mmCIF file of C-alpha atoms in Angstrom:
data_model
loop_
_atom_site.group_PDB
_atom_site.id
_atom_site.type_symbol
_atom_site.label_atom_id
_atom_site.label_comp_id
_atom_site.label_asym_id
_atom_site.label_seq_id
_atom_site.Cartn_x
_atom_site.Cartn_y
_atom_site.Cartn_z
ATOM 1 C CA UNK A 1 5.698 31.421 -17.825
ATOM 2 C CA UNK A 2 4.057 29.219 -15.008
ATOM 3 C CA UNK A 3 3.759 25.452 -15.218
ATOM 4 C CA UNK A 4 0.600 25.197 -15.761
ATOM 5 C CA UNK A 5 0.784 28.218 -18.730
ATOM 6 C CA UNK A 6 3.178 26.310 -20.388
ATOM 7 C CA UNK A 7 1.791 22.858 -20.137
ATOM 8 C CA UNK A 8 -1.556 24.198 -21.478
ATOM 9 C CA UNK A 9 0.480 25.949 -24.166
ATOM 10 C CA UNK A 10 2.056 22.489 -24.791
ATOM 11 C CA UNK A 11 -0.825 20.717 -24.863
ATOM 12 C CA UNK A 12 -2.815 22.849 -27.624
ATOM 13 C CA UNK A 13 -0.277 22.268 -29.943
ATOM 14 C CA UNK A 14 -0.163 18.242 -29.473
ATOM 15 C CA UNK A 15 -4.170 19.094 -30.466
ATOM 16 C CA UNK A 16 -3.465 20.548 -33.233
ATOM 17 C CA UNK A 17 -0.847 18.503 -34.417
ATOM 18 C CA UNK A 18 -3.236 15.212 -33.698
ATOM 19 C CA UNK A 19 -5.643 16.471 -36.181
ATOM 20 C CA UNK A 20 -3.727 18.731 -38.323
ATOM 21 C CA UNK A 21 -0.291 16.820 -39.302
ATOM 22 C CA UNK A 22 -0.537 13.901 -41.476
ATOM 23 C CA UNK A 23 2.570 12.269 -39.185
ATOM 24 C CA UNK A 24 0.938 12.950 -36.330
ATOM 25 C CA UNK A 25 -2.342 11.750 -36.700
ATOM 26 C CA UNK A 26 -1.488 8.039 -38.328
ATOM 27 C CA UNK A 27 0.806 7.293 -34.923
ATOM 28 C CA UNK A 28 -0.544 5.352 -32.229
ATOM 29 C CA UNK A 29 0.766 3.568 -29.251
ATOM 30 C CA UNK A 30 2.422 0.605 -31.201
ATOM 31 C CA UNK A 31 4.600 3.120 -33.386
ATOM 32 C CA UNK A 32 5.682 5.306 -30.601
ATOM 33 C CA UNK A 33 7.237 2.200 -28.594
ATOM 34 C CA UNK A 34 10.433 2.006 -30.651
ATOM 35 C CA UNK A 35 11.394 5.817 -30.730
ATOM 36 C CA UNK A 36 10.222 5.685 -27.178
ATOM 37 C CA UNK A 37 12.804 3.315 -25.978
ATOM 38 C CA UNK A 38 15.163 5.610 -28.416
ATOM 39 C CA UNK A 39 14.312 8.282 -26.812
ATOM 40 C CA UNK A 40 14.616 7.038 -23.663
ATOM 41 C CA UNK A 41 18.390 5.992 -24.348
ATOM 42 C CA UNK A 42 19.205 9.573 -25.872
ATOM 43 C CA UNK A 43 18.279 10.708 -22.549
ATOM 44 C CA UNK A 44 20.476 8.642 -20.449
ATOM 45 C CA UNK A 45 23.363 9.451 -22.714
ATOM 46 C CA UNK A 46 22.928 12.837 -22.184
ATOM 47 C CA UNK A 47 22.489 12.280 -18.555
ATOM 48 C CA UNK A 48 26.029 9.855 -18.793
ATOM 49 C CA UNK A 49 27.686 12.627 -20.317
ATOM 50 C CA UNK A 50 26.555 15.456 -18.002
ATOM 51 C CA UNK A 51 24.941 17.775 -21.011
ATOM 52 C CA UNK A 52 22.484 19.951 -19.448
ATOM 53 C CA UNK A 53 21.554 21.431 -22.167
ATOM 54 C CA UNK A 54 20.421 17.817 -24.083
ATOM 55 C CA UNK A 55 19.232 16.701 -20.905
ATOM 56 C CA UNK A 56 16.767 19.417 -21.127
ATOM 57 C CA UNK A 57 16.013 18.950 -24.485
ATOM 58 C CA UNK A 58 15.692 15.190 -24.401
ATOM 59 C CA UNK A 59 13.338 15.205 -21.452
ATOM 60 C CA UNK A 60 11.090 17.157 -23.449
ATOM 61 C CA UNK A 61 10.947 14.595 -26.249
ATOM 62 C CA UNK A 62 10.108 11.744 -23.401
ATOM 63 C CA UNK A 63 7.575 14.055 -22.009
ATOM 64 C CA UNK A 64 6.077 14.294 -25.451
ATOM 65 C CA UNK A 65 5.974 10.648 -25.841
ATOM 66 C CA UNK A 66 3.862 10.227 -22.269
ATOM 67 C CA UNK A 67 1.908 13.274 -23.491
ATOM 68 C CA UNK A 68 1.393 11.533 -26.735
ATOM 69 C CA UNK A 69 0.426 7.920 -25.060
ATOM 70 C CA UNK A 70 -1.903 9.484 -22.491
ATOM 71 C CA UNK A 71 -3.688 11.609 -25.524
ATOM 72 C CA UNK A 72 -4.367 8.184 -27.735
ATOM 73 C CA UNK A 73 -5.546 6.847 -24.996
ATOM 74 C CA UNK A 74 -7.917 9.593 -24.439
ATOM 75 C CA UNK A 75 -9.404 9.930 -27.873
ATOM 76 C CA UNK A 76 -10.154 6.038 -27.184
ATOM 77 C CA UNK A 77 -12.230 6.887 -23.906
ATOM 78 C CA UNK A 78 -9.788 4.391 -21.852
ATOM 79 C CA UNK A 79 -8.018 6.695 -19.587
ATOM 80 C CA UNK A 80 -6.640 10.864 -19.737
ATOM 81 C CA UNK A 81 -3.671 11.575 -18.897
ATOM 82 C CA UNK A 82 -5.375 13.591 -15.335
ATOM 83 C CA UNK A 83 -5.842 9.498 -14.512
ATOM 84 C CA UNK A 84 -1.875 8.561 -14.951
ATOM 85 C CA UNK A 85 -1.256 11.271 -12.765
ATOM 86 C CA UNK A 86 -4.017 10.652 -9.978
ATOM 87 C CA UNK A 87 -2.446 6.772 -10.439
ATOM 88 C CA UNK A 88 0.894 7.775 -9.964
ATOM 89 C CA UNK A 89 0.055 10.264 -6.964
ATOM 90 C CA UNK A 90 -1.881 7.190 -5.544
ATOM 91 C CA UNK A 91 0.990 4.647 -5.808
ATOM 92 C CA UNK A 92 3.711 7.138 -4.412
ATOM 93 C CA UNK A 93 1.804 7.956 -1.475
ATOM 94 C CA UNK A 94 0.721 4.495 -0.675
ATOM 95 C CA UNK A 95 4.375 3.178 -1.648
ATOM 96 C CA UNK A 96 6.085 5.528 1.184
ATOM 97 C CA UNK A 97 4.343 4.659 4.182
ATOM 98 C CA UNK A 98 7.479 6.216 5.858
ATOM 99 C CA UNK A 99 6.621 9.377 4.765
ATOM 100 C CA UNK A 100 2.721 9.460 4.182
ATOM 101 C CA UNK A 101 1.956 7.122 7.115
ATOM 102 C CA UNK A 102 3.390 5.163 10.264
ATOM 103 C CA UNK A 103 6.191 3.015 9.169
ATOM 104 C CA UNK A 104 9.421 3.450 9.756
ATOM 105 C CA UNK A 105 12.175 3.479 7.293
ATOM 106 C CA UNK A 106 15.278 5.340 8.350
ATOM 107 C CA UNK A 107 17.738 3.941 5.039
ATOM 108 C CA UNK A 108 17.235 3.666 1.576
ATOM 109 C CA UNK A 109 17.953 -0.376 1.862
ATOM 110 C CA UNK A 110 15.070 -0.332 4.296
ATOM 111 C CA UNK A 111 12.817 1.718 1.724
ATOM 112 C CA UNK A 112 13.379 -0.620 -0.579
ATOM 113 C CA UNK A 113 12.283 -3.906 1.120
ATOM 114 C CA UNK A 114 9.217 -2.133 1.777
ATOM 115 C CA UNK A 115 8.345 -1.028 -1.787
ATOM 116 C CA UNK A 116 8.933 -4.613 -2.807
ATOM 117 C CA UNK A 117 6.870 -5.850 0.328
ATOM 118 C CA UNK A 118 3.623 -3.616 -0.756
ATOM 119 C CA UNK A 119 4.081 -4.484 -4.308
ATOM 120 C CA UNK A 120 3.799 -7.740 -3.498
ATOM 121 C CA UNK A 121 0.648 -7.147 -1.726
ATOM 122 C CA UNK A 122 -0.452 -4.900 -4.504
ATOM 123 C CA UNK A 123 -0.388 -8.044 -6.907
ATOM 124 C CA UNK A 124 -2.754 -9.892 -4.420
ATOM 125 C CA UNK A 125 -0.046 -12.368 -4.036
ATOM 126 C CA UNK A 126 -1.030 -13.926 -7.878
ATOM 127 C CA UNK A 127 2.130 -13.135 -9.103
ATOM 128 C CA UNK A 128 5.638 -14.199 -8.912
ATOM 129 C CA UNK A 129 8.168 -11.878 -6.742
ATOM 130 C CA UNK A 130 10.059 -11.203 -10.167
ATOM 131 C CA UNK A 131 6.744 -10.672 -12.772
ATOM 132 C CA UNK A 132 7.588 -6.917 -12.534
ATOM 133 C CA UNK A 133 10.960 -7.020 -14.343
ATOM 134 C CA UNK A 134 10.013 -6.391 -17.788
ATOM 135 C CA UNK A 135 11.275 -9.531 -20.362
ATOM 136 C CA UNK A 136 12.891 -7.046 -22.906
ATOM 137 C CA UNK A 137 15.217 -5.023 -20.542
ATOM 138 C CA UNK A 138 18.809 -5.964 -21.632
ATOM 139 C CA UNK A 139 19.948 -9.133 -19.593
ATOM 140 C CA UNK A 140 22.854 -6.605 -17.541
ATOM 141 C CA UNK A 141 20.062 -4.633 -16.671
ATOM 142 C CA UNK A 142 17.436 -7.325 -16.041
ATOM 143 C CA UNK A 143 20.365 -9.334 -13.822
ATOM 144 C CA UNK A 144 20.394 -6.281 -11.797
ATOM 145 C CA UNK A 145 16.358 -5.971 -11.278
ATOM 146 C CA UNK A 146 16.169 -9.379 -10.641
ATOM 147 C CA UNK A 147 18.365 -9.255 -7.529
ATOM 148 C CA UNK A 148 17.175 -6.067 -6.117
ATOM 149 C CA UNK A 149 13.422 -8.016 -6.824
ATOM 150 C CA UNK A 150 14.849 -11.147 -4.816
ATOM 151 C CA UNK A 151 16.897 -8.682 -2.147
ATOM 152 C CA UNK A 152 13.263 -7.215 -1.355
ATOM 153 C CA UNK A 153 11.618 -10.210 0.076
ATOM 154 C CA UNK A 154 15.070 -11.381 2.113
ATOM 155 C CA UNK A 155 16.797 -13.332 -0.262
ATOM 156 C CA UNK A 156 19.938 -11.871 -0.431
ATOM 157 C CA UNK A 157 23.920 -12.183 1.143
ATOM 158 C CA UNK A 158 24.624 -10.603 3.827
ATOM 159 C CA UNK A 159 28.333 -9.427 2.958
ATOM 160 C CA UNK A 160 29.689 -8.406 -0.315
ATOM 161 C CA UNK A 161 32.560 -10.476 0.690
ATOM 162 C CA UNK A 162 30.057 -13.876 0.031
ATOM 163 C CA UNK A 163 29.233 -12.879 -3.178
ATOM 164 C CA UNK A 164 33.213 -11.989 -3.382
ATOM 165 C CA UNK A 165 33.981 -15.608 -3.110
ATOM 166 C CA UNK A 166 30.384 -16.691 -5.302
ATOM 167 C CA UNK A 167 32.552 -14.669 -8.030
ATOM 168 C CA UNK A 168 35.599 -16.490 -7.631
ATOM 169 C CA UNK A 169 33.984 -20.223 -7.348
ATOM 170 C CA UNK A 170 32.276 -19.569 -10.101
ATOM 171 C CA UNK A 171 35.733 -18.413 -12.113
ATOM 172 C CA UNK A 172 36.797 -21.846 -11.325
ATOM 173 C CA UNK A 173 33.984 -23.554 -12.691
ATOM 174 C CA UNK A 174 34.121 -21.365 -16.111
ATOM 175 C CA UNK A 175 37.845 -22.422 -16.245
ATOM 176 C CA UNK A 176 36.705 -26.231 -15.890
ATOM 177 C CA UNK A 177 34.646 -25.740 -18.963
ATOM 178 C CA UNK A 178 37.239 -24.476 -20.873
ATOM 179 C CA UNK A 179 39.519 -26.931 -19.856
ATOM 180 C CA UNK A 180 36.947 -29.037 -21.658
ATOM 181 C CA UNK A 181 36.353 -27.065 -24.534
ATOM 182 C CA UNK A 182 32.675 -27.348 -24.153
ATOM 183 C CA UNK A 183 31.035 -24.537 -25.501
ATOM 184 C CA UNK A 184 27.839 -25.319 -24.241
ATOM 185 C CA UNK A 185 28.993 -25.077 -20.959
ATOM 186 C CA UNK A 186 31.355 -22.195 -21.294
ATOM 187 C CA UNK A 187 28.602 -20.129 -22.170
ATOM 188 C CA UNK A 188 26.341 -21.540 -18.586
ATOM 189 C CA UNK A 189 29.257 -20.832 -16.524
ATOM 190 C CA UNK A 190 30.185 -17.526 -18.301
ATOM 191 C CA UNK A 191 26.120 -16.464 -17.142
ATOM 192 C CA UNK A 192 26.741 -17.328 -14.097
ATOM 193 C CA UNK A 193 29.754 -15.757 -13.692
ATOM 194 C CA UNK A 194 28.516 -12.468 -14.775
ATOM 195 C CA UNK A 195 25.347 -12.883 -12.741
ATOM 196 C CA UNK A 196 27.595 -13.043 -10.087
ATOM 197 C CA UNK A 197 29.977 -9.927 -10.673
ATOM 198 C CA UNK A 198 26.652 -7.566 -11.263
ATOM 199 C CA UNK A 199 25.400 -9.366 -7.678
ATOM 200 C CA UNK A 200 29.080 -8.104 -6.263
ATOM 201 C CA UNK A 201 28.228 -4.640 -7.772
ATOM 202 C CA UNK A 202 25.171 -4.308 -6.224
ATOM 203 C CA UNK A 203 26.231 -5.523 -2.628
ATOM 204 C CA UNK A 204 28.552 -2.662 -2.566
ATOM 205 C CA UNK A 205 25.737 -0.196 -3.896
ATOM 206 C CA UNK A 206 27.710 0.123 -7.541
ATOM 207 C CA UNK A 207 25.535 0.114 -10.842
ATOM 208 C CA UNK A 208 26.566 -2.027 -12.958
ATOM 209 C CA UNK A 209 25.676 -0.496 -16.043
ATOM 210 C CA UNK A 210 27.529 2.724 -15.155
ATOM 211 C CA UNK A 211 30.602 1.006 -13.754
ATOM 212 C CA UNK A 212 30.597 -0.643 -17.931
ATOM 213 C CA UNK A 213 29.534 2.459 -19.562
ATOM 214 C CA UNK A 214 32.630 3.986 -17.780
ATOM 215 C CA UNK A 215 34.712 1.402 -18.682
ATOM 216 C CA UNK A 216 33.426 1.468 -22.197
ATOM 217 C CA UNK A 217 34.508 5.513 -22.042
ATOM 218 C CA UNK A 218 37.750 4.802 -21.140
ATOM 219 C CA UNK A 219 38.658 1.999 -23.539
ATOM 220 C CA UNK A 220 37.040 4.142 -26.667
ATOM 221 C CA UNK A 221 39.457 6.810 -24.992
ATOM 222 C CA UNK A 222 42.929 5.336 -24.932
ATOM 223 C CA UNK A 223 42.125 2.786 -28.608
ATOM 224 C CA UNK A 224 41.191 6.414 -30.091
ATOM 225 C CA UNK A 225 44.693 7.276 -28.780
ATOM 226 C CA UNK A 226 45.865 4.216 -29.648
ATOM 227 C CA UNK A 227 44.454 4.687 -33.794
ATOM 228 C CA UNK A 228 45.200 8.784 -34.031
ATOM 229 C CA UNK A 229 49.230 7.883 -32.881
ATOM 230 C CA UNK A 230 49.643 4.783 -35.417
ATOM 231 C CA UNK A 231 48.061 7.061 -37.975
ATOM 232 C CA UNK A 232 50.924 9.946 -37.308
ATOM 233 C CA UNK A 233 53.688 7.178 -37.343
ATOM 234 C CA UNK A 234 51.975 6.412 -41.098
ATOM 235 C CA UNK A 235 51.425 3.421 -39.905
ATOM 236 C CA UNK A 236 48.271 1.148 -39.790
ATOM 237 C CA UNK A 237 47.116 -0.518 -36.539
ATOM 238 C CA UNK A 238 46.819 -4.132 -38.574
ATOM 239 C CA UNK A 239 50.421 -4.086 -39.281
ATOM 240 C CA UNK A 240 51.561 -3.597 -35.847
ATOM 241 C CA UNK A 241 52.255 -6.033 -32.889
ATOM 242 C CA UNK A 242 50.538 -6.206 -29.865
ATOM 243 C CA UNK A 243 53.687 -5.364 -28.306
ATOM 244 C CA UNK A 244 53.907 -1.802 -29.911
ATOM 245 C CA UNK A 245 50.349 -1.224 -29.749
ATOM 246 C CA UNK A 246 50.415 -2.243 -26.162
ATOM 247 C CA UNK A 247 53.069 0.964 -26.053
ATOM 248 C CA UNK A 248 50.947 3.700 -27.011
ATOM 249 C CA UNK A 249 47.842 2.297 -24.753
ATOM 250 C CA UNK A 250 50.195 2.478 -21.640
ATOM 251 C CA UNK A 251 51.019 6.372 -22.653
ATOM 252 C CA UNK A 252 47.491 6.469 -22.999
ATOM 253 C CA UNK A 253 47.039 5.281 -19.251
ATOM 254 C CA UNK A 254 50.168 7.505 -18.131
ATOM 255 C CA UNK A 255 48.537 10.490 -19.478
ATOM 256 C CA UNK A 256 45.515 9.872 -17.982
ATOM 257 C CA UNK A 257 46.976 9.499 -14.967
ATOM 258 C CA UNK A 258 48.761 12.508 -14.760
ATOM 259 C CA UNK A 259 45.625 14.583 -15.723
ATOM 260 C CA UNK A 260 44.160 13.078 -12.877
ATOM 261 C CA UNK A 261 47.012 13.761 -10.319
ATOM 262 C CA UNK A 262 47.150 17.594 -11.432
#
């Protein structure tokens, strides 16, 4: 079946189910946020985890959701979804000068200062240089867009080893705190102190958020080890020391290892 058979195929059922299905007819755009930003994170898990199959699926279901959007708005009379598309054709074209145009852009760094650049002219220069990062996106994430925002217009380092030594001087400065025991404070310098690591990340062109997620992987990975090992000893992990837990995480690590050297 063609693309355009099976989008038309797709599309007479979200008719039908608009007018037909009790569910389906009550939703509108406020309703479908929340599952939308579900959605959205089912998809990146199964992107994470490498699961074609669920990646297909779960592109379908945030498909359906711009589908669904673009269809509200069209019984409404304020826009169809032909008019996302022709908007989105409009702003990739204009957006890659480098390829649709005269301007040259030979990197991805250089594509990047010049999507900020005509974004900035897009907004007629009445908005602020970081008005695009949404106020809801997590604060890792946010931290993130809000350098790569500030890195568009210039204001950046120039090595990853300044931000290197931004990372440790602000260490010292979340150790003064504690010294102190204010909490207040603690929690300032602790902000700044990740703001500083996610800058280091991005200077040497590492996300963030994946470098965690992995991290998060591997420590579910060797406490799982850690839980199914104290339960064979008929033992429970909250009557053992750090010591002997500390034991089974480094076999853990060792095994880990090994799989990886093989």
């Amino acid at each position: 079946m063609s693309f355009v058979e099976s989008y038309n195929r797709f599309a007479d059922v979200l008719d039908r189910l608009r007018v037909e299905c009790p569910w389906d007819k009550k939703q509108t755009w406020e309703t479908l946020r929340t599952m939308t930003i579900e959605e959205t994170y089912e998809l990146a898990e199964a992107i994470s985890q490498n699961d074609v199959p669920n990646v297909k699926k779960e592109l379908g279901d945030v498909f359906l959701h711009i589908a669904f959007y673009a269809k509200i708005a069209t019984e409404q009379q304020l826009f169809s979804f032909a008019d996302v598309l022709d908007t989105l054709t409009d702003k990739l074209i204009y957006r890659h000068p480098h390829i649709f145009g005269n301007v040259e852009a030979e990197t991805a760094e250089e594509v990047t200062r010049n999507w900020e650049k005509l974004k900035l002219k897009e907004k007629d220069g009445n908005k602020s240089v970081l008005s695009g990062v949404p106020t809801t996106l997590p604060a890792l994430i946010k931290a993130y867009r809000i350098q790569g925002k500030a890195q568009g217009v210039g204001f950046d380092w120039d090595e990853a080893s300044q931000v290197l030594d931004k990372v440790n001087e602000e260490l010292n400065e979340l150790r003064v705190e504690i010294d102190a025991a204010d909490s207040d404070k603690m929690e300032a310098e602790m902000g700044d102190l990740l703001f500083a690591v996610i800058n280091l990340a991005r200077k040497l062109h590492i996300n963030p958020e994946n470098a965690l997620e992995r991290t998060n992987k591997k420590f579910i990975r060797r406490f799982s080890y850690l839980e199914e090992h104290t339960i064979k000893q008929g033992r429970d992990l909250k009557d053992m020391s750090l010591a002997e837990m500390d034991l089974l995480w480094n076999e853990a690590k060792q095994l880990e290892r090994n799989k990886e050297n093989k």
